[in-house]
Amino acid sequence: MPVEPLSQKEIEERLAELPGWSLDEGRLTRSYRLGSHFAATAMVVHVAQVQEELDHHSDLTLGYNTVSLAVHTHSAGGAVTEKDVELARRVQDLAAGHGAH
């Protein structure tokens, strides 16, 4: 089943429910700061697990004490879809458990 792109209004509505997330160059993006490199690495592993569960993967970047994500849906021509929003929600939910802000 094809995934439909969200309209600009739908994206804005979804972002209102995702503090810290934004639309940048057609992708949902967010960076998190953590207390240490080890904490950031643990969060990356947790995000990777969620991505596997959803079968939807972001560009995931590990810095010294930061984790950054950028996501869009390739099968929808690089547009933002509900798949991207669901991944962002799941990451948002797990971030606090890692002490991310």
Short mmCIF file of N, CA and C in Angstrom, two decimals:
data_model
loop_
_atom_site.label_atom_id
_atom_site.label_comp_id
_atom_site.label_asym_id
_atom_site.label_seq_id
_atom_site.Cartn_x
_atom_site.Cartn_y
_atom_site.Cartn_z
N MET A 1 0.84 -1.18 0.00
CA MET A 1 0.00 0.00 0.00
C MET A 1 0.88 1.24 0.00
N PRO A 2 0.68 2.14 -0.96
CA PRO A 2 1.50 3.36 -1.01
C PRO A 2 1.23 4.28 0.18
N VAL A 3 2.27 4.99 0.56
CA VAL A 3 2.16 5.96 1.65
C VAL A 3 1.99 7.34 1.02
N GLU A 4 0.98 8.07 1.49
CA GLU A 4 0.67 9.38 0.93
C GLU A 4 1.41 10.49 1.66
N PRO A 5 1.94 11.46 0.91
CA PRO A 5 2.58 12.61 1.55
C PRO A 5 1.57 13.42 2.36
N LEU A 6 2.04 14.01 3.44
CA LEU A 6 1.21 14.92 4.22
C LEU A 6 1.26 16.31 3.60
N SER A 7 0.16 17.04 3.73
CA SER A 7 0.14 18.42 3.27
C SER A 7 0.94 19.28 4.25
N GLN A 8 1.28 20.48 3.84
CA GLN A 8 2.01 21.41 4.72
C GLN A 8 1.22 21.64 6.00
N LYS A 9 -0.09 21.80 5.89
CA LYS A 9 -0.92 22.02 7.07
C LYS A 9 -0.89 20.80 7.99
N GLU A 10 -0.97 19.60 7.42
CA GLU A 10 -0.91 18.38 8.24
C GLU A 10 0.45 18.26 8.93
N ILE A 11 1.51 18.59 8.24
CA ILE A 11 2.84 18.55 8.85
C ILE A 11 2.91 19.52 10.02
N GLU A 12 2.42 20.73 9.83
CA GLU A 12 2.43 21.73 10.90
C GLU A 12 1.61 21.25 12.10
N GLU A 13 0.47 20.62 11.86
CA GLU A 13 -0.36 20.09 12.95
C GLU A 13 0.39 19.00 13.72
N ARG A 14 1.07 18.12 13.00
CA ARG A 14 1.82 17.04 13.66
C ARG A 14 2.99 17.61 14.44
N LEU A 15 3.68 18.60 13.87
CA LEU A 15 4.82 19.19 14.57
C LEU A 15 4.41 19.89 15.85
N ALA A 16 3.20 20.41 15.90
CA ALA A 16 2.70 21.06 17.12
C ALA A 16 2.64 20.07 18.28
N GLU A 17 2.57 18.78 17.97
CA GLU A 17 2.51 17.73 19.00
C GLU A 17 3.89 17.12 19.28
N LEU A 18 4.93 17.63 18.61
CA LEU A 18 6.27 17.08 18.74
C LEU A 18 7.27 18.19 19.11
N PRO A 19 7.33 18.55 20.39
CA PRO A 19 8.23 19.64 20.80
C PRO A 19 9.67 19.39 20.36
N GLY A 20 10.28 20.42 19.80
CA GLY A 20 11.68 20.34 19.39
C GLY A 20 11.89 19.84 17.98
N TRP A 21 10.88 19.23 17.39
CA TRP A 21 10.98 18.75 16.01
C TRP A 21 10.63 19.89 15.07
N SER A 22 11.23 19.88 13.88
CA SER A 22 10.94 20.90 12.88
C SER A 22 11.03 20.30 11.49
N LEU A 23 10.60 21.08 10.52
CA LEU A 23 10.72 20.70 9.12
C LEU A 23 11.90 21.47 8.56
N ASP A 24 12.88 20.74 8.04
CA ASP A 24 14.08 21.36 7.50
C ASP A 24 14.42 20.66 6.18
N GLU A 25 14.37 21.43 5.11
CA GLU A 25 14.67 20.91 3.77
C GLU A 25 13.84 19.67 3.45
N GLY A 26 12.56 19.70 3.81
CA GLY A 26 11.64 18.62 3.48
C GLY A 26 11.74 17.39 4.35
N ARG A 27 12.41 17.50 5.48
CA ARG A 27 12.56 16.37 6.41
C ARG A 27 12.15 16.80 7.81
N LEU A 28 11.61 15.86 8.58
CA LEU A 28 11.41 16.11 10.01
C LEU A 28 12.77 15.95 10.67
N THR A 29 13.15 16.92 11.49
CA THR A 29 14.47 16.88 12.12
C THR A 29 14.38 17.20 13.61
N ARG A 30 15.35 16.68 14.33
CA ARG A 30 15.46 16.98 15.76
C ARG A 30 16.86 16.59 16.22
N SER A 31 17.42 17.38 17.10
CA SER A 31 18.68 17.04 17.77
C SER A 31 18.42 16.99 19.26
N TYR A 32 19.03 16.03 19.90
CA TYR A 32 18.94 15.86 21.35
C TYR A 32 20.33 15.98 21.95
N ARG A 33 20.39 16.57 23.12
CA ARG A 33 21.63 16.65 23.89
C ARG A 33 21.50 15.70 25.07
N LEU A 34 22.57 14.96 25.33
CA LEU A 34 22.58 14.00 26.42
C LEU A 34 23.75 14.28 27.35
N GLY A 35 23.79 13.59 28.47
CA GLY A 35 24.80 13.86 29.50
C GLY A 35 26.18 13.36 29.19
N SER A 36 26.32 12.44 28.25
CA SER A 36 27.63 11.88 27.94
C SER A 36 27.58 11.20 26.58
N HIS A 37 28.76 10.85 26.10
CA HIS A 37 28.84 10.12 24.84
C HIS A 37 28.20 8.73 24.99
N PHE A 38 28.43 8.10 26.11
CA PHE A 38 27.85 6.77 26.34
C PHE A 38 26.32 6.84 26.32
N ALA A 39 25.73 7.85 26.96
CA ALA A 39 24.28 8.01 26.97
C ALA A 39 23.75 8.24 25.56
N ALA A 40 24.47 9.04 24.78
CA ALA A 40 24.07 9.29 23.39
C ALA A 40 24.14 8.01 22.57
N THR A 41 25.18 7.22 22.78
CA THR A 41 25.33 5.96 22.06
C THR A 41 24.20 5.00 22.42
N ALA A 42 23.84 4.93 23.68
CA ALA A 42 22.74 4.07 24.11
C ALA A 42 21.43 4.50 23.44
N MET A 43 21.22 5.80 23.33
CA MET A 43 20.01 6.28 22.68
C MET A 43 20.00 5.91 21.20
N VAL A 44 21.15 6.01 20.53
CA VAL A 44 21.23 5.63 19.12
C VAL A 44 20.83 4.16 18.95
N VAL A 45 21.30 3.30 19.82
CA VAL A 45 20.95 1.89 19.73
C VAL A 45 19.45 1.70 19.92
N HIS A 46 18.87 2.41 20.84
CA HIS A 46 17.43 2.32 21.10
C HIS A 46 16.64 2.84 19.89
N VAL A 47 17.06 3.94 19.32
CA VAL A 47 16.39 4.48 18.12
C VAL A 47 16.51 3.48 16.97
N ALA A 48 17.67 2.88 16.80
CA ALA A 48 17.86 1.88 15.74
C ALA A 48 16.90 0.71 15.92
N GLN A 49 16.66 0.31 17.15
CA GLN A 49 15.73 -0.78 17.43
C GLN A 49 14.31 -0.38 17.01
N VAL A 50 13.90 0.82 17.34
CA VAL A 50 12.58 1.31 16.96
C VAL A 50 12.46 1.38 15.44
N GLN A 51 13.50 1.86 14.78
CA GLN A 51 13.48 1.94 13.32
C GLN A 51 13.31 0.56 12.70
N GLU A 52 13.96 -0.43 13.25
CA GLU A 52 13.79 -1.79 12.75
C GLU A 52 12.36 -2.28 12.96
N GLU A 53 11.79 -1.99 14.14
CA GLU A 53 10.41 -2.40 14.42
C GLU A 53 9.44 -1.78 13.43
N LEU A 54 9.66 -0.51 13.10
CA LEU A 54 8.78 0.21 12.18
C LEU A 54 9.13 -0.04 10.72
N ASP A 55 10.29 -0.64 10.46
CA ASP A 55 10.82 -0.80 9.11
C ASP A 55 10.85 0.55 8.39
N HIS A 56 11.32 1.55 9.14
CA HIS A 56 11.41 2.91 8.62
C HIS A 56 12.62 3.56 9.29
N HIS A 57 13.54 4.06 8.48
CA HIS A 57 14.84 4.49 9.00
C HIS A 57 15.13 5.95 8.69
N SER A 58 15.69 6.62 9.66
CA SER A 58 16.08 8.02 9.51
C SER A 58 17.57 8.11 9.23
N ASP A 59 18.02 9.30 8.88
CA ASP A 59 19.44 9.60 8.95
C ASP A 59 19.69 9.87 10.43
N LEU A 60 20.55 9.10 11.02
CA LEU A 60 20.78 9.12 12.47
C LEU A 60 22.25 9.44 12.69
N THR A 61 22.52 10.53 13.41
CA THR A 61 23.89 11.00 13.59
C THR A 61 24.23 11.04 15.08
N LEU A 62 25.35 10.42 15.41
CA LEU A 62 25.86 10.41 16.78
C LEU A 62 27.00 11.40 16.88
N GLY A 63 26.87 12.35 17.80
CA GLY A 63 27.96 13.26 18.12
C GLY A 63 28.52 12.90 19.48
N TYR A 64 29.38 13.74 20.02
CA TYR A 64 29.97 13.44 21.33
C TYR A 64 28.88 13.19 22.37
N ASN A 65 27.97 14.13 22.54
CA ASN A 65 26.86 13.95 23.48
C ASN A 65 25.54 14.38 22.83
N THR A 66 25.46 14.18 21.52
CA THR A 66 24.25 14.55 20.79
C THR A 66 23.81 13.41 19.88
N VAL A 67 22.50 13.40 19.64
CA VAL A 67 21.89 12.49 18.67
C VAL A 67 21.00 13.35 17.79
N SER A 68 21.19 13.25 16.48
CA SER A 68 20.38 14.02 15.54
C SER A 68 19.70 13.07 14.56
N LEU A 69 18.46 13.42 14.21
CA LEU A 69 17.69 12.63 13.26
C LEU A 69 17.14 13.52 12.17
N ALA A 70 17.03 12.98 10.98
CA ALA A 70 16.36 13.62 9.85
C ALA A 70 15.64 12.51 9.10
N VAL A 71 14.36 12.69 8.86
CA VAL A 71 13.59 11.60 8.26
C VAL A 71 12.57 12.10 7.26
N HIS A 72 12.45 11.36 6.18
CA HIS A 72 11.38 11.52 5.20
C HIS A 72 11.15 10.14 4.59
N THR A 73 10.16 10.02 3.74
CA THR A 73 9.81 8.71 3.19
C THR A 73 10.23 8.62 1.73
N HIS A 74 11.22 7.78 1.47
CA HIS A 74 11.73 7.62 0.12
C HIS A 74 10.65 7.12 -0.84
N SER A 75 9.81 6.18 -0.38
CA SER A 75 8.79 5.60 -1.26
C SER A 75 7.68 6.59 -1.59
N ALA A 76 7.66 7.75 -0.93
CA ALA A 76 6.69 8.81 -1.23
C ALA A 76 7.39 9.97 -1.93
N GLY A 77 8.48 9.67 -2.61
CA GLY A 77 9.20 10.71 -3.34
C GLY A 77 9.97 11.66 -2.45
N GLY A 78 10.32 11.23 -1.25
CA GLY A 78 11.07 12.08 -0.33
C GLY A 78 10.20 13.03 0.47
N ALA A 79 8.89 12.81 0.45
CA ALA A 79 7.95 13.66 1.19
C ALA A 79 7.83 13.18 2.63
N VAL A 80 7.24 14.01 3.47
CA VAL A 80 6.95 13.63 4.86
C VAL A 80 5.60 12.94 4.88
N THR A 81 5.55 11.80 5.57
CA THR A 81 4.33 11.00 5.67
C THR A 81 4.06 10.65 7.14
N GLU A 82 2.96 9.96 7.37
CA GLU A 82 2.64 9.51 8.72
C GLU A 82 3.71 8.57 9.26
N LYS A 83 4.41 7.85 8.39
CA LYS A 83 5.49 6.97 8.84
C LYS A 83 6.58 7.79 9.55
N ASP A 84 6.87 8.95 9.02
CA ASP A 84 7.88 9.82 9.62
C ASP A 84 7.42 10.37 10.96
N VAL A 85 6.15 10.74 11.01
CA VAL A 85 5.57 11.28 12.24
C VAL A 85 5.57 10.20 13.32
N GLU A 86 5.22 8.98 12.95
CA GLU A 86 5.21 7.88 13.93
C GLU A 86 6.62 7.62 14.46
N LEU A 87 7.62 7.64 13.60
CA LEU A 87 8.99 7.46 14.06
C LEU A 87 9.37 8.59 15.01
N ALA A 88 9.04 9.82 14.65
CA ALA A 88 9.35 10.97 15.52
C ALA A 88 8.67 10.82 16.87
N ARG A 89 7.42 10.39 16.88
CA ARG A 89 6.70 10.19 18.16
C ARG A 89 7.40 9.13 19.02
N ARG A 90 7.77 8.04 18.39
CA ARG A 90 8.43 6.97 19.15
C ARG A 90 9.77 7.44 19.71
N VAL A 91 10.52 8.18 18.93
CA VAL A 91 11.81 8.70 19.41
C VAL A 91 11.57 9.69 20.54
N GLN A 92 10.58 10.55 20.38
CA GLN A 92 10.24 11.54 21.42
C GLN A 92 9.92 10.81 22.73
N ASP A 93 9.16 9.73 22.63
CA ASP A 93 8.78 8.97 23.83
C ASP A 93 9.97 8.32 24.53
N LEU A 94 10.94 7.86 23.77
CA LEU A 94 12.07 7.16 24.40
C LEU A 94 13.17 8.12 24.85
N ALA A 95 13.21 9.32 24.30
CA ALA A 95 14.30 10.25 24.58
C ALA A 95 14.41 10.61 26.07
N ALA A 96 13.28 10.84 26.71
CA ALA A 96 13.32 11.22 28.13
C ALA A 96 13.95 10.14 28.99
N GLY A 97 13.70 8.89 28.65
CA GLY A 97 14.28 7.78 29.40
C GLY A 97 15.80 7.73 29.29
N HIS A 98 16.35 8.39 28.30
CA HIS A 98 17.81 8.47 28.13
C HIS A 98 18.37 9.77 28.67
N GLY A 99 17.50 10.60 29.26
CA GLY A 99 17.95 11.88 29.80
C GLY A 99 18.21 12.91 28.72
N ALA A 100 17.64 12.69 27.54
CA ALA A 100 17.86 13.62 26.42
C ALA A 100 16.96 14.84 26.54
N HIS A 101 17.49 15.94 26.08
CA HIS A 101 16.68 17.18 26.02
C HIS A 101 17.09 17.99 24.81
#
